[in-house]
Amino acid sequence: MDDLAPLPALATGTAAPAILDIQGVGKRFAFGTETITALSGATLRIPKGEFVCLIGPSGCGKSTLLRMIAGFESVSEGTLLMAGRHVAGPGPDRGMVFQDYGLFPWLTVRQNIGFGPAARGRPRAEVAATAARFLEMVGLDRFAEAYPHQLSGGMKQRVAIARVLANQAEVVLMDEPFGALDAMTRENLQRELLQIWESTQLTVIFVTHAIEEAILLAGRVVVMSPGPGRIVADERIPLPRPRDPTGVEFNALRRHLAALLGSRH
Amino acid sequence: MAAALGRGLVSRQALLALAAPVLGLLAWHLATTGRAYSLIPPPWDVAVQWWDLAFGGVWDDLYSATLLDHVLASLGRVYGGFLLAALVAVPLGLLIGRVAVVRDLLDPSLQILRPIPVTAWLPLAMIVFGIGPRSAFFLVFLGAFYPILLNTIFGVRSVEARLFEAAAMLGVSRQATFWKVVLPASLPSIFTGLRLGLGFAWVVIVVGEMTGVQTGLGAIIMEARQLSRTEIVISGMITIGLLGFVSDRLIQALGRRLLRWSPQHG
Ligand SMILES: Nc1ncnc2c1ncn2[C@@H]1O[C@H](COP(=O)(O)OP(=O)(O)OP(=O)(O)O)[C@@H](O)[C@H]1O
Ligand SMILES: [Mg+2]
């Protein structure tokens, strides 16, 4: 129970090729004259189609790891491979959903969703069809011509998810995407996200503070710890979906993960 | 219902906006009317003079029915100088905001020139451009230039880093970032600069037209002052105020149309 060594990826379906292969990855930031080690020695193989949650206390390097995968931050040590190739910068194969949405305020909901395909020079008709399809998927047809400042937080986050999906991202990176939303909106979005994930081939890496959210969503929970940031556990969540947060197994997992988190500080 | 409410609101606003001018007019009237030695003419005399200036038929002197010529001359200089300023300041501001080399090259010099009041340029402008409308045009250009430049730079510099990340992860190339992110994101600031710049253009025009210019609102104000025709001076002032007001309203309406997406403008 307290064995904190990362588990080998045994139950993963050993043959599945890793879409993300993270080997001994670390990140150092220069901070004035000092050097801050935000993350060190992170090793993680993520097969295509997996839903992985990263949890850990504040400052343990969750965002840093996610931003390195996205290509926003350079890798200080180790190797980071996406579909077998070194990550050298941001790219449309890895879509990011930010906690603060990052929508383009001058574009309508429809234009935001079609932004990626349009920016990459897809034909007009195709962009329109793609935007319409994902507008419908996230249930925002009625707000297609609204601007971001006219939307609620939950609606903005739906747009952010739709725009990444419309861009045919293979890996969706989400950094506490529902952290700023009220409980009811959060539950709805969690359910919708799972539906979308189940109906697609998406690989999702989802950062959260909340143990319960991680157990509810993930097929696998990666536990991180600060000072310096590192991975301390890698747990499968073997429960069938939809999951019942009041169930016995759910609560056993919750205690288990809380112990893993608590034992390190 | 909503429409009626809206109209009620508008008329209430208009009423409030009119309160100060009406009170001012009243005070002016009480202070000047019926006094033999008042240096300031009473409002009614000014109104008559304005009418004669605009349409003639009252005094039939040198100034009668000339207002349109002066207005057109000033309008041409204001909008000409303003447009030229916008044409130079917006691209320059985009470059300074976006390209470090250009910023290091030009920003210090521009910051040193900036505190010099536009009026202080007048003597130099007259030497370089000669006495006449070209100096006025230059001063208007200069007056409008800095507000547009500084607001454009500010707009470019304050584009949220998040939007660059969002564009990059959606597949926008580095070169395309300028058109897809920087320019649209800084439009509200650029627009604020244009609005301020146009306001300054109207402020500066009078100074610009004060020497060696035959037509223009600034020119008749100066000329009338020398002839002690204070009614004409005030008529010219009021005309400038109204034109400046209307032109600000127009540019604001344009902003509301183009920047519907922006909570500040929409
Ligand atoms: N740009 C940066 N410059 C310097 N230090 C940084 C930078 N970004 C992150 N750090 C440091 O790296 C460490 C990990 O930060 P990170 O944001 O990855 O943590 P986190 O796990 O996402 O925390 P939270 O849960 O609060 O979001 C922190 O100590 C932080 O101060
Ligand atoms: Mg974080």
PDB file of C-alpha atoms and ligand atoms in Angstrom, chain A residues 29-31 36 38 57-64 176 209, ligand 1:
ATOM      1  CA  PHE A  29      14.492  27.414 -14.006  1.00  0.00           C
ATOM      2  CA  ALA A  30      16.956  30.215 -13.463  1.00  0.00           C
ATOM      3  CA  PHE A  31      15.596  32.335 -10.651  1.00  0.00           C
ATOM      4  CA  ILE A  36      15.113  26.089  -9.185  1.00  0.00           C
ATOM      5  CA  ALA A  38      10.902  22.344 -10.825  1.00  0.00           C
ATOM      6  CA  PRO A  57       0.410  19.494  -4.097  1.00  0.00           C
ATOM      7  CA  SER A  58       1.060  22.995  -5.326  1.00  0.00           C
ATOM      8  CA  GLY A  59       4.524  23.518  -6.759  1.00  0.00           C
ATOM      9  CA  CYS A  60       5.293  19.878  -7.516  1.00  0.00           C
ATOM     10  CA  GLY A  61       5.787  20.561 -11.219  1.00  0.00           C
ATOM     11  CA  LYS A  62       2.472  19.410 -12.724  1.00  0.00           C
ATOM     12  CA  SER A  63       2.068  22.478 -14.910  1.00  0.00           C
ATOM     13  CA  THR A  64       5.752  22.397 -15.766  1.00  0.00           C
ATOM     14  CA  GLU A 176      -6.842  22.252 -13.949  1.00  0.00           C
ATOM     15  CA  HIS A 209      -5.605  19.203  -7.304  1.00  0.00           C
TER      16      HIS A 209
HETATM   17  N1  LIG C   1       8.842  30.383 -15.366  1.00  0.00           N
HETATM   18  C1  LIG C   1       9.311  29.972 -14.157  1.00  0.00           C
HETATM   19  N2  LIG C   1      10.394  30.543 -13.620  1.00  0.00           N
HETATM   20  C2  LIG C   1      10.870  30.142 -12.419  1.00  0.00           C
HETATM   21  N3  LIG C   1      10.328  29.171 -11.681  1.00  0.00           N
HETATM   22  C3  LIG C   1       9.239  28.555 -12.164  1.00  0.00           C
HETATM   23  C4  LIG C   1       8.665  28.918 -13.425  1.00  0.00           C
HETATM   24  N4  LIG C   1       7.572  28.145 -13.651  1.00  0.00           N
HETATM   25  C5  LIG C   1       7.483  27.331 -12.584  1.00  0.00           C
HETATM   26  N5  LIG C   1       8.469  27.575 -11.693  1.00  0.00           N
HETATM   27  C6  LIG C   1       8.698  26.870 -10.418  1.00  0.00           C
HETATM   28  O1  LIG C   1       8.605  25.490 -10.678  1.00  0.00           O
HETATM   29  C7  LIG C   1       7.951  24.828  -9.599  1.00  0.00           C
HETATM   30  C8  LIG C   1       6.822  23.980 -10.140  1.00  0.00           C
HETATM   31  O2  LIG C   1       5.827  24.849 -10.663  1.00  0.00           O
HETATM   32  P1  LIG C   1       4.496  24.329 -11.375  1.00  0.00           P
HETATM   33  O3  LIG C   1       3.767  25.509 -11.842  1.00  0.00           O
HETATM   34  O4  LIG C   1       4.855  23.291 -12.354  1.00  0.00           O
HETATM   35  O5  LIG C   1       3.741  23.656 -10.144  1.00  0.00           O
HETATM   36  P2  LIG C   1       2.292  23.018 -10.126  1.00  0.00           P
HETATM   37  O6  LIG C   1       2.432  21.633  -9.655  1.00  0.00           O
HETATM   38  O7  LIG C   1       1.595  23.229 -11.404  1.00  0.00           O
HETATM   39  O8  LIG C   1       1.611  23.886  -8.977  1.00  0.00           O
HETATM   40  P3  LIG C   1       0.075  24.338  -8.860  1.00  0.00           P
HETATM   41  O9  LIG C   1      -0.676  23.156  -8.393  1.00  0.00           O
HETATM   42  O10 LIG C   1       0.123  25.410  -7.810  1.00  0.00           O
HETATM   43  O11 LIG C   1      -0.372  24.819 -10.195  1.00  0.00           O
HETATM   44  C9  LIG C   1       7.523  25.883  -8.625  1.00  0.00           C
HETATM   45  O12 LIG C   1       8.455  25.911  -7.549  1.00  0.00           O
HETATM   46  C10 LIG C   1       7.616  27.165  -9.412  1.00  0.00           C
HETATM   47  O13 LIG C   1       8.000  28.213  -8.581  1.00  0.00           O
END
